[in-house]
Amino acid sequence: RWQGRRFPMRVCWHMSVAGRYLLLCLYLCLWVFALFNYSSRCRYSQPDVFIEDWPADDSRLKSGRCYLRRDSLQLQPIDMHNAPELHHLETALAGPEVPAQMRLRPGGSWAPSNCTPLQHVAVMVAFRNRDFHLRLLLNRLHRMLRRQLIKYTVFVVEQTGPEPFNRGMLMNVGVVEALKLASFDCFIFHDVDMIPEHDRNVYLCDENARHLASAIDEMRYHVMFYNYLGAVLAMSSKNFFRINGFSNVYWGWGNEDDDISARTMEAGMLVSRPPPTLGRYKMVRHPKAVRIESGNEYFMAWRARHYEDGLNALSRASYSVLSRQAMPLYTNISVRLSRQRHRITPEWLSNSDSVWWFLRFYYP
């Protein structure tokens, strides 16, 4: 009778020991996985390569290059609820009362007049039906970039028609069309709802894929995941063509930023980010779009179409430019994209990467 009472207790004790060993084995497996897949691909770097102390004896000024004063670049207060009307912005930034050296040129261009900038920058904004967001961004972006003494042009690539929004393809089209107007050293691929907070987050490219949005308020000022390259990405013209640009097959929200991150990994490019104290952004609140159907499945097949789906796949049949206008605050490129021309094929899907690679990308 006593043994009968103790038997369930012994079973429970043995089960608890087995559970402990199971948890220990699981922990060791995760530790080994992390050990062999650890990547030091990302670097947090101060923008000291771009910002240098103003020389006391003005010796460096004789070279004519633009140097920035650290004390002139500060964290700025952002009003996310009140966006100036477009005509008020045009008067404040490009009106006749603005001093000539600070006045925007038609097309949303500006360059410092008293020094030679380091790079010629094109800011690409993929856009559709986000007027409030665009006014907030333009109001902040132009003021910040002029403080940074950057030679730049803002391009708003607007998608028309009933097809789902295709951010990646709009960015590709923007680059191709912008290079028809001028030569650019650096491209900034910018979401319209991301408002930069700190002036010291310098909008220039380096030899890496430079992810400028290292701290977003909606993500508690953290990066979403290690290899994340969404929201705001800076890349030199040479590197962008080297990786064949963005994919053209993501019709809807999501995964095009993961795809270009994978392409930079394949090319052996590192990722540089400003410290979270500098790479701060506020996201404009808006209803969330439904994530693209089968987006992860498309992403798993990125390697099979890397060299066929991108900049080199664009043709006259891919898109049509409906208008190109030099507005006071930006260059508007209105385009109609061809969904029929850019679809993922069964051959690509049949050559998908393994789930192991998928885990390594999101959980390195």
mmCIF file of C-alpha atoms in Angstrom:
data_model
loop_
_atom_site.group_PDB
_atom_site.id
_atom_site.type_symbol
_atom_site.label_atom_id
_atom_site.label_comp_id
_atom_site.label_asym_id
_atom_site.label_seq_id
_atom_site.Cartn_x
_atom_site.Cartn_y
_atom_site.Cartn_z
ATOM 1 C CA ARG A 1 0.000 0.000 0.000
ATOM 2 C CA TRP A 2 2.863 2.438 0.844
ATOM 3 C CA GLN A 3 4.681 1.551 -2.350
ATOM 4 C CA GLY A 4 1.521 2.231 -4.286
ATOM 5 C CA ARG A 5 1.399 5.719 -2.851
ATOM 6 C CA ARG A 6 5.053 6.482 -3.613
ATOM 7 C CA PHE A 7 4.940 5.217 -7.210
ATOM 8 C CA PRO A 8 3.327 8.342 -8.733
ATOM 9 C CA MET A 9 5.850 10.549 -6.891
ATOM 10 C CA ARG A 10 8.750 8.565 -8.378
ATOM 11 C CA VAL A 11 7.240 8.874 -11.860
ATOM 12 C CA CYS A 12 6.858 12.639 -11.443
ATOM 13 C CA TRP A 13 10.440 12.942 -10.194
ATOM 14 C CA HIS A 14 11.787 10.989 -13.177
ATOM 15 C CA MET A 15 9.699 13.078 -15.556
ATOM 16 C CA SER A 16 11.016 16.316 -14.054
ATOM 17 C CA VAL A 17 14.597 15.086 -14.467
ATOM 18 C CA ALA A 18 13.869 14.181 -18.092
ATOM 19 C CA GLY A 19 12.382 17.636 -18.630
ATOM 20 C CA ARG A 20 15.492 19.275 -17.227
ATOM 21 C CA TYR A 21 17.735 17.261 -19.552
ATOM 22 C CA LEU A 22 15.466 18.134 -22.486
ATOM 23 C CA LEU A 23 15.680 21.845 -21.714
ATOM 24 C CA LEU A 24 19.447 21.590 -21.281
ATOM 25 C CA CYS A 25 19.810 19.850 -24.656
ATOM 26 C CA LEU A 26 17.617 22.485 -26.290
ATOM 27 C CA TYR A 27 19.703 25.267 -24.769
ATOM 28 C CA LEU A 28 22.955 23.643 -25.962
ATOM 29 C CA CYS A 29 21.541 23.235 -29.465
ATOM 30 C CA LEU A 30 20.590 26.914 -29.624
ATOM 31 C CA TRP A 31 24.003 27.888 -28.272
ATOM 32 C CA VAL A 32 25.802 25.796 -30.915
ATOM 33 C CA PHE A 33 23.525 27.239 -33.614
ATOM 34 C CA ALA A 34 24.375 30.774 -32.526
ATOM 35 C CA LEU A 35 28.096 29.957 -32.253
ATOM 36 C CA PHE A 36 28.427 28.637 -35.796
ATOM 37 C CA ASN A 37 26.152 31.243 -37.360
ATOM 38 C CA TYR A 38 27.359 34.317 -35.522
ATOM 39 C CA SER A 39 28.046 37.123 -37.921
ATOM 40 C CA SER A 40 29.956 40.327 -37.367
ATOM 41 C CA ARG A 41 28.532 41.800 -40.553
ATOM 42 C CA CYS A 42 27.035 44.912 -38.956
ATOM 43 C CA ARG A 43 28.993 47.837 -37.561
ATOM 44 C CA TYR A 44 27.791 50.762 -35.487
ATOM 45 C CA SER A 45 29.973 53.656 -36.530
ATOM 46 C CA GLN A 46 30.099 57.277 -35.533
ATOM 47 C CA PRO A 47 29.859 59.550 -38.549
ATOM 48 C CA ASP A 48 33.337 60.896 -37.803
ATOM 49 C CA VAL A 49 34.380 60.042 -41.360
ATOM 50 C CA PHE A 50 31.877 62.642 -42.514
ATOM 51 C CA ILE A 51 31.983 65.183 -39.669
ATOM 52 C CA GLU A 52 35.260 66.788 -38.734
ATOM 53 C CA ASP A 53 35.957 69.519 -36.235
ATOM 54 C CA TRP A 54 36.174 72.930 -37.792
ATOM 55 C CA PRO A 55 39.894 73.781 -37.950
ATOM 56 C CA ALA A 56 40.895 76.635 -35.679
ATOM 57 C CA ASP A 57 43.412 78.044 -38.168
ATOM 58 C CA ASP A 58 41.155 77.570 -41.213
ATOM 59 C CA SER A 59 43.919 75.564 -42.874
ATOM 60 C CA ARG A 60 41.568 72.909 -44.205
ATOM 61 C CA LEU A 61 39.184 75.484 -45.581
ATOM 62 C CA LYS A 62 41.741 76.341 -48.224
ATOM 63 C CA SER A 63 41.013 72.988 -49.875
ATOM 64 C CA GLY A 64 37.447 74.108 -50.452
ATOM 65 C CA ARG A 65 35.843 70.942 -49.065
ATOM 66 C CA CYS A 66 32.744 71.125 -46.868
ATOM 67 C CA TYR A 67 33.366 70.520 -43.158
ATOM 68 C CA LEU A 68 30.664 70.493 -40.532
ATOM 69 C CA ARG A 69 30.559 71.877 -37.031
ATOM 70 C CA ARG A 70 29.387 69.311 -34.498
ATOM 71 C CA ASP A 71 27.589 71.908 -32.389
ATOM 72 C CA SER A 72 25.474 72.914 -35.389
ATOM 73 C CA LEU A 73 23.931 69.437 -35.695
ATOM 74 C CA GLN A 74 21.563 68.606 -32.863
ATOM 75 C CA LEU A 75 18.539 66.489 -31.973
ATOM 76 C CA GLN A 76 15.522 68.384 -33.267
ATOM 77 C CA PRO A 77 11.942 68.441 -31.907
ATOM 78 C CA ILE A 78 9.505 66.894 -34.392
ATOM 79 C CA ASP A 79 5.827 67.832 -34.616
ATOM 80 C CA MET A 80 4.169 64.689 -35.982
ATOM 81 C CA HIS A 81 0.622 66.058 -35.934
ATOM 82 C CA ASN A 82 0.867 69.269 -37.963
ATOM 83 C CA ALA A 83 2.256 69.233 -41.475
ATOM 84 C CA PRO A 84 2.648 72.614 -43.221
ATOM 85 C CA GLU A 85 0.626 73.135 -46.371
ATOM 86 C CA LEU A 86 2.625 72.650 -49.541
ATOM 87 C CA HIS A 87 2.437 76.288 -50.638
ATOM 88 C CA HIS A 88 3.660 77.410 -47.208
ATOM 89 C CA LEU A 89 6.595 75.011 -47.488
ATOM 90 C CA GLU A 90 7.420 76.281 -50.957
ATOM 91 C CA THR A 91 7.472 79.868 -49.676
ATOM 92 C CA ALA A 92 9.600 78.967 -46.632
ATOM 93 C CA LEU A 93 12.160 76.884 -48.535
ATOM 94 C CA ALA A 94 12.158 78.102 -52.128
ATOM 95 C CA GLY A 95 10.437 81.496 -52.016
ATOM 96 C CA PRO A 96 12.036 84.765 -53.165
ATOM 97 C CA GLU A 97 12.491 85.935 -49.574
ATOM 98 C CA VAL A 98 14.802 83.014 -48.757
ATOM 99 C CA PRO A 99 18.507 84.013 -48.995
ATOM 100 C CA ALA A 100 19.948 82.918 -52.329
ATOM 101 C CA GLN A 101 22.563 80.609 -50.762
ATOM 102 C CA MET A 102 19.828 78.711 -48.866
ATOM 103 C CA ARG A 103 17.064 78.741 -51.480
ATOM 104 C CA LEU A 104 16.045 75.432 -53.094
ATOM 105 C CA ARG A 105 16.360 75.170 -56.841
ATOM 106 C CA PRO A 106 13.482 73.800 -58.966
ATOM 107 C CA GLY A 107 13.242 70.047 -58.630
ATOM 108 C CA GLY A 108 14.109 70.035 -54.916
ATOM 109 C CA SER A 109 17.844 70.524 -55.413
ATOM 110 C CA TRP A 110 20.369 72.362 -53.279
ATOM 111 C CA ALA A 111 24.141 72.614 -52.973
ATOM 112 C CA PRO A 112 26.403 74.665 -50.667
ATOM 113 C CA SER A 113 27.842 77.697 -52.436
ATOM 114 C CA ASN A 114 30.926 78.293 -50.287
ATOM 115 C CA CYS A 115 32.491 74.810 -50.275
ATOM 116 C CA THR A 116 32.792 71.630 -52.335
ATOM 117 C CA PRO A 117 30.469 68.823 -51.099
ATOM 118 C CA LEU A 118 31.790 65.296 -50.639
ATOM 119 C CA GLN A 119 29.102 63.564 -52.729
ATOM 120 C CA HIS A 120 26.152 64.247 -55.003
ATOM 121 C CA VAL A 121 23.152 62.613 -53.324
ATOM 122 C CA ALA A 122 19.755 61.551 -54.684
ATOM 123 C CA VAL A 123 17.020 60.960 -52.092
ATOM 124 C CA MET A 124 14.470 58.459 -53.483
ATOM 125 C CA VAL A 125 10.983 58.455 -51.952
ATOM 126 C CA ALA A 126 8.532 55.803 -53.168
ATOM 127 C CA PHE A 127 5.076 57.341 -52.964
ATOM 128 C CA ARG A 128 1.361 56.841 -53.408
ATOM 129 C CA ASN A 129 -1.500 58.650 -51.625
ATOM 130 C CA ARG A 130 0.539 59.822 -48.620
ATOM 131 C CA ASP A 131 0.330 63.623 -48.945
ATOM 132 C CA PHE A 132 0.421 64.329 -45.189
ATOM 133 C CA HIS A 133 3.449 62.076 -44.742
ATOM 134 C CA LEU A 134 5.236 63.702 -47.668
ATOM 135 C CA ARG A 135 4.741 67.230 -46.327
ATOM 136 C CA LEU A 136 6.101 66.197 -42.922
ATOM 137 C CA LEU A 137 9.128 64.580 -44.529
ATOM 138 C CA LEU A 138 9.929 67.453 -46.905
ATOM 139 C CA ASN A 139 9.660 70.016 -44.113
ATOM 140 C CA ARG A 140 12.198 68.108 -42.022
ATOM 141 C CA LEU A 141 14.449 66.684 -44.731
ATOM 142 C CA HIS A 142 15.330 69.899 -46.575
ATOM 143 C CA ARG A 143 16.192 71.752 -43.383
ATOM 144 C CA MET A 144 18.393 68.905 -42.174
ATOM 145 C CA LEU A 145 20.242 68.309 -45.437
ATOM 146 C CA ARG A 146 21.079 71.999 -45.832
ATOM 147 C CA ARG A 147 22.585 71.997 -42.325
ATOM 148 C CA GLN A 148 24.677 69.001 -43.355
ATOM 149 C CA LEU A 149 26.028 70.927 -46.387
ATOM 150 C CA ILE A 150 25.030 68.150 -48.768
ATOM 151 C CA LYS A 151 24.546 68.553 -52.498
ATOM 152 C CA TYR A 152 21.290 66.712 -53.123
ATOM 153 C CA THR A 153 18.057 66.311 -55.083
ATOM 154 C CA VAL A 154 14.824 64.834 -53.720
ATOM 155 C CA PHE A 155 12.947 62.518 -56.102
ATOM 156 C CA VAL A 156 9.369 61.457 -55.390
ATOM 157 C CA VAL A 157 8.627 58.378 -57.503
ATOM 158 C CA GLU A 158 4.840 58.138 -57.601
ATOM 159 C CA GLN A 159 3.027 54.954 -58.602
ATOM 160 C CA THR A 160 -0.257 55.311 -60.464
ATOM 161 C CA GLY A 161 -2.806 52.703 -61.549
ATOM 162 C CA PRO A 162 -4.631 49.906 -59.701
ATOM 163 C CA GLU A 163 -1.665 47.548 -59.256
ATOM 164 C CA PRO A 164 -0.464 46.846 -55.698
ATOM 165 C CA PHE A 165 2.283 49.133 -54.425
ATOM 166 C CA ASN A 166 5.755 47.952 -55.439
ATOM 167 C CA ARG A 167 8.391 49.833 -53.428
ATOM 168 C CA GLY A 168 11.391 47.928 -54.778
ATOM 169 C CA MET A 169 10.523 48.469 -58.421
ATOM 170 C CA LEU A 170 9.754 52.150 -57.808
ATOM 171 C CA MET A 171 13.222 52.581 -56.329
ATOM 172 C CA ASN A 172 14.807 50.890 -59.357
ATOM 173 C CA VAL A 173 12.835 53.094 -61.738
ATOM 174 C CA GLY A 174 13.772 56.177 -59.708
ATOM 175 C CA VAL A 175 17.483 55.406 -59.994
ATOM 176 C CA VAL A 176 17.296 54.796 -63.748
ATOM 177 C CA GLU A 177 15.305 57.987 -64.382
ATOM 178 C CA ALA A 178 17.405 60.123 -62.021
ATOM 179 C CA LEU A 179 20.618 59.142 -63.788
ATOM 180 C CA LYS A 180 19.117 60.480 -67.006
ATOM 181 C CA LEU A 181 19.078 63.925 -65.409
ATOM 182 C CA ALA A 182 22.419 64.007 -63.569
ATOM 183 C CA SER A 183 25.264 61.886 -62.230
ATOM 184 C CA PHE A 184 24.810 60.823 -58.586
ATOM 185 C CA ASP A 185 27.383 59.253 -56.264
ATOM 186 C CA CYS A 186 24.954 58.193 -53.524
ATOM 187 C CA PHE A 187 21.325 57.078 -53.341
ATOM 188 C CA ILE A 188 19.185 57.321 -50.193
ATOM 189 C CA PHE A 189 16.155 55.015 -50.359
ATOM 190 C CA HIS A 190 13.682 56.649 -48.007
ATOM 191 C CA ASP A 191 10.235 55.604 -46.727
ATOM 192 C CA VAL A 192 7.835 58.526 -46.818
ATOM 193 C CA ASP A 193 6.655 57.913 -43.240
ATOM 194 C CA MET A 194 10.133 58.007 -41.637
ATOM 195 C CA ILE A 195 11.043 61.385 -40.130
ATOM 196 C CA PRO A 196 14.708 61.776 -39.011
ATOM 197 C CA GLU A 197 15.225 63.315 -35.586
ATOM 198 C CA HIS A 198 18.966 64.006 -35.343
ATOM 199 C CA ASP A 199 20.848 66.318 -37.696
ATOM 200 C CA ARG A 200 24.055 64.394 -37.068
ATOM 201 C CA ASN A 201 22.715 61.346 -38.904
ATOM 202 C CA VAL A 202 24.543 62.381 -42.060
ATOM 203 C CA TYR A 203 22.926 61.433 -45.374
ATOM 204 C CA LEU A 204 26.030 60.235 -47.209
ATOM 205 C CA CYS A 205 27.192 56.843 -48.467
ATOM 206 C CA ASP A 206 30.262 54.856 -47.500
ATOM 207 C CA GLU A 207 31.725 51.670 -48.941
ATOM 208 C CA ASN A 208 29.121 49.573 -47.107
ATOM 209 C CA ALA A 209 25.368 49.279 -47.191
ATOM 210 C CA ARG A 210 24.645 52.110 -44.732
ATOM 211 C CA HIS A 211 21.397 51.579 -42.832
ATOM 212 C CA LEU A 212 20.505 55.019 -41.479
ATOM 213 C CA ALA A 213 17.390 54.017 -39.492
ATOM 214 C CA SER A 214 19.093 52.293 -36.574
ATOM 215 C CA ALA A 215 16.476 53.420 -34.010
ATOM 216 C CA ILE A 216 12.760 53.801 -34.827
ATOM 217 C CA ASP A 217 10.312 54.950 -32.176
ATOM 218 C CA GLU A 218 7.687 52.338 -33.085
ATOM 219 C CA MET A 219 10.316 49.644 -32.444
ATOM 220 C CA ARG A 220 11.314 51.238 -29.113
ATOM 221 C CA TYR A 221 14.353 52.754 -30.794
ATOM 222 C CA HIS A 222 15.884 49.398 -31.683
ATOM 223 C CA VAL A 223 16.635 47.622 -34.949
ATOM 224 C CA MET A 224 13.897 45.133 -35.859
ATOM 225 C CA PHE A 225 16.437 42.347 -36.459
ATOM 226 C CA TYR A 226 20.147 42.037 -37.141
ATOM 227 C CA ASN A 227 20.084 42.081 -40.967
ATOM 228 C CA TYR A 228 17.255 44.612 -41.266
ATOM 229 C CA LEU A 229 17.817 47.201 -44.034
ATOM 230 C CA GLY A 230 14.361 48.741 -44.247
ATOM 231 C CA ALA A 231 13.026 52.296 -43.801
ATOM 232 C CA VAL A 232 16.105 54.344 -44.847
ATOM 233 C CA LEU A 233 19.073 52.864 -46.707
ATOM 234 C CA ALA A 234 22.077 54.681 -48.200
ATOM 235 C CA MET A 235 24.095 53.000 -50.941
ATOM 236 C CA SER A 236 26.641 54.224 -53.425
ATOM 237 C CA SER A 237 25.753 54.091 -57.101
ATOM 238 C CA LYS A 238 28.573 51.591 -57.693
ATOM 239 C CA ASN A 239 27.316 49.184 -55.008
ATOM 240 C CA PHE A 240 23.669 49.506 -56.052
ATOM 241 C CA PHE A 241 24.455 48.402 -59.605
ATOM 242 C CA ARG A 242 26.789 45.736 -58.262
ATOM 243 C CA ILE A 243 23.927 43.960 -56.438
ATOM 244 C CA ASN A 244 21.473 44.545 -59.324
ATOM 245 C CA GLY A 245 19.271 46.860 -57.251
ATOM 246 C CA PHE A 246 15.971 45.857 -55.670
ATOM 247 C CA SER A 247 13.787 42.962 -56.710
ATOM 248 C CA ASN A 248 10.797 43.819 -58.928
ATOM 249 C CA VAL A 249 8.426 40.998 -57.909
ATOM 250 C CA TYR A 250 7.149 42.130 -54.497
ATOM 251 C CA TRP A 251 3.703 43.535 -55.253
ATOM 252 C CA GLY A 252 2.400 44.694 -51.875
ATOM 253 C CA TRP A 253 3.961 45.505 -48.516
ATOM 254 C CA GLY A 254 6.981 43.658 -47.140
ATOM 255 C CA ASN A 255 10.075 41.562 -47.936
ATOM 256 C CA GLU A 256 11.685 43.776 -50.599
ATOM 257 C CA ASP A 257 14.014 45.179 -47.895
ATOM 258 C CA ASP A 258 14.921 41.649 -46.757
ATOM 259 C CA ASP A 259 15.652 40.755 -50.368
ATOM 260 C CA ILE A 260 18.119 43.611 -50.858
ATOM 261 C CA SER A 261 19.747 42.774 -47.522
ATOM 262 C CA ALA A 262 20.331 39.224 -48.778
ATOM 263 C CA ARG A 263 21.817 40.628 -51.976
ATOM 264 C CA THR A 264 24.302 42.716 -50.017
ATOM 265 C CA MET A 265 25.250 39.622 -48.009
ATOM 266 C CA GLU A 266 25.874 37.695 -51.232
ATOM 267 C CA ALA A 267 28.097 40.528 -52.481
ATOM 268 C CA GLY A 268 30.137 40.434 -49.261
ATOM 269 C CA MET A 269 29.095 43.927 -48.222
ATOM 270 C CA LEU A 270 29.115 44.961 -44.583
ATOM 271 C CA VAL A 271 26.310 46.962 -42.978
ATOM 272 C CA SER A 272 27.146 50.194 -41.187
ATOM 273 C CA ARG A 273 24.708 51.993 -38.920
ATOM 274 C CA PRO A 274 24.840 55.225 -36.947
ATOM 275 C CA PRO A 275 24.632 54.694 -33.179
ATOM 276 C CA PRO A 276 21.022 54.484 -31.934
ATOM 277 C CA THR A 277 21.414 57.885 -30.285
ATOM 278 C CA LEU A 278 21.903 59.415 -33.755
ATOM 279 C CA GLY A 279 19.968 57.141 -36.115
ATOM 280 C CA ARG A 280 16.623 58.075 -34.537
ATOM 281 C CA TYR A 281 13.383 58.224 -36.555
ATOM 282 C CA LYS A 282 9.759 58.845 -35.800
ATOM 283 C CA MET A 283 7.238 56.864 -37.809
ATOM 284 C CA VAL A 284 4.085 58.647 -38.934
ATOM 285 C CA ARG A 285 1.113 56.725 -37.595
ATOM 286 C CA HIS A 286 -1.128 55.252 -40.278
ATOM 287 C CA PRO A 287 -3.237 52.124 -40.890
ATOM 288 C CA LYS A 288 -0.949 49.178 -41.570
ATOM 289 C CA ALA A 289 -1.094 47.613 -45.009
ATOM 290 C CA VAL A 290 -1.722 43.890 -45.317
ATOM 291 C CA ARG A 291 1.544 42.025 -45.771
ATOM 292 C CA ILE A 292 2.211 40.620 -49.219
ATOM 293 C CA GLU A 293 0.784 37.139 -49.726
ATOM 294 C CA SER A 294 3.512 34.495 -50.052
ATOM 295 C CA GLY A 295 6.158 37.158 -49.403
ATOM 296 C CA ASN A 296 8.364 34.815 -47.361
ATOM 297 C CA GLU A 297 8.060 32.168 -50.062
ATOM 298 C CA TYR A 298 9.219 34.702 -52.665
ATOM 299 C CA PHE A 299 12.069 35.786 -50.424
ATOM 300 C CA MET A 300 13.293 32.208 -50.009
ATOM 301 C CA ALA A 301 13.825 32.130 -53.791
ATOM 302 C CA TRP A 302 15.906 35.316 -53.917
ATOM 303 C CA ARG A 303 19.136 33.546 -54.864
ATOM 304 C CA ALA A 304 17.605 31.872 -57.923
ATOM 305 C CA ARG A 305 16.618 35.224 -59.465
ATOM 306 C CA HIS A 306 19.300 37.528 -58.056
ATOM 307 C CA TYR A 307 20.946 38.205 -61.426
ATOM 308 C CA GLU A 308 17.732 38.177 -63.480
ATOM 309 C CA ASP A 309 15.353 40.184 -61.309
ATOM 310 C CA GLY A 310 16.479 43.722 -60.637
ATOM 311 C CA LEU A 311 17.853 46.744 -62.449
ATOM 312 C CA ASN A 312 18.863 44.724 -65.487
ATOM 313 C CA ALA A 313 15.300 43.400 -65.895
ATOM 314 C CA LEU A 314 13.804 46.858 -66.457
ATOM 315 C CA SER A 315 12.817 47.633 -70.037
ATOM 316 C CA ARG A 316 10.430 49.849 -71.936
ATOM 317 C CA ALA A 317 7.715 47.278 -71.289
ATOM 318 C CA SER A 318 8.366 47.310 -67.521
ATOM 319 C CA TYR A 319 7.061 50.790 -66.815
ATOM 320 C CA SER A 320 5.924 53.972 -68.483
ATOM 321 C CA VAL A 321 6.738 57.488 -67.279
ATOM 322 C CA LEU A 322 3.492 59.471 -67.317
ATOM 323 C CA SER A 323 5.091 62.751 -66.253
ATOM 324 C CA ARG A 324 8.356 64.204 -64.979
ATOM 325 C CA GLN A 325 7.987 67.554 -63.231
ATOM 326 C CA ALA A 326 10.483 69.795 -61.478
ATOM 327 C CA MET A 327 8.368 70.912 -58.535
ATOM 328 C CA PRO A 328 9.661 73.597 -56.130
ATOM 329 C CA LEU A 329 10.429 71.026 -53.396
ATOM 330 C CA TYR A 330 11.091 67.804 -55.340
ATOM 331 C CA THR A 331 11.288 66.184 -58.729
ATOM 332 C CA ASN A 332 8.102 64.212 -59.285
ATOM 333 C CA ILE A 333 8.321 61.118 -61.496
ATOM 334 C CA SER A 334 4.863 59.631 -62.056
ATOM 335 C CA VAL A 335 5.012 56.062 -63.394
ATOM 336 C CA ARG A 336 2.771 53.151 -64.277
ATOM 337 C CA LEU A 337 4.291 49.755 -63.509
ATOM 338 C CA SER A 338 3.649 46.520 -65.411
ATOM 339 C CA ARG A 339 2.710 43.694 -63.066
ATOM 340 C CA GLN A 340 2.380 41.261 -65.929
ATOM 341 C CA ARG A 341 5.986 41.863 -66.916
ATOM 342 C CA HIS A 342 7.439 41.203 -63.456
ATOM 343 C CA ARG A 343 6.097 38.087 -61.779
ATOM 344 C CA ILE A 344 7.881 35.345 -59.927
ATOM 345 C CA THR A 345 8.220 32.154 -61.956
ATOM 346 C CA PRO A 346 7.780 28.504 -60.884
ATOM 347 C CA GLU A 347 11.413 27.874 -61.836
ATOM 348 C CA TRP A 348 12.564 30.429 -59.281
ATOM 349 C CA LEU A 349 10.300 29.037 -56.563
ATOM 350 C CA SER A 350 11.577 25.518 -57.169
ATOM 351 C CA ASN A 351 15.117 26.683 -56.299
ATOM 352 C CA SER A 352 14.317 28.154 -52.882
ATOM 353 C CA ASP A 353 16.858 28.282 -50.076
ATOM 354 C CA SER A 354 16.568 25.996 -47.074
ATOM 355 C CA VAL A 355 14.792 26.840 -43.858
ATOM 356 C CA TRP A 356 18.246 26.724 -42.221
ATOM 357 C CA TRP A 357 19.362 29.709 -44.309
ATOM 358 C CA PHE A 358 16.092 31.469 -43.495
ATOM 359 C CA LEU A 359 16.809 31.090 -39.760
ATOM 360 C CA ARG A 360 20.380 32.281 -40.201
ATOM 361 C CA PHE A 361 19.153 35.457 -41.915
ATOM 362 C CA TYR A 362 16.623 36.474 -39.272
ATOM 363 C CA TYR A 363 18.378 35.000 -36.212
ATOM 364 C CA PRO A 364 22.149 35.148 -36.833
#
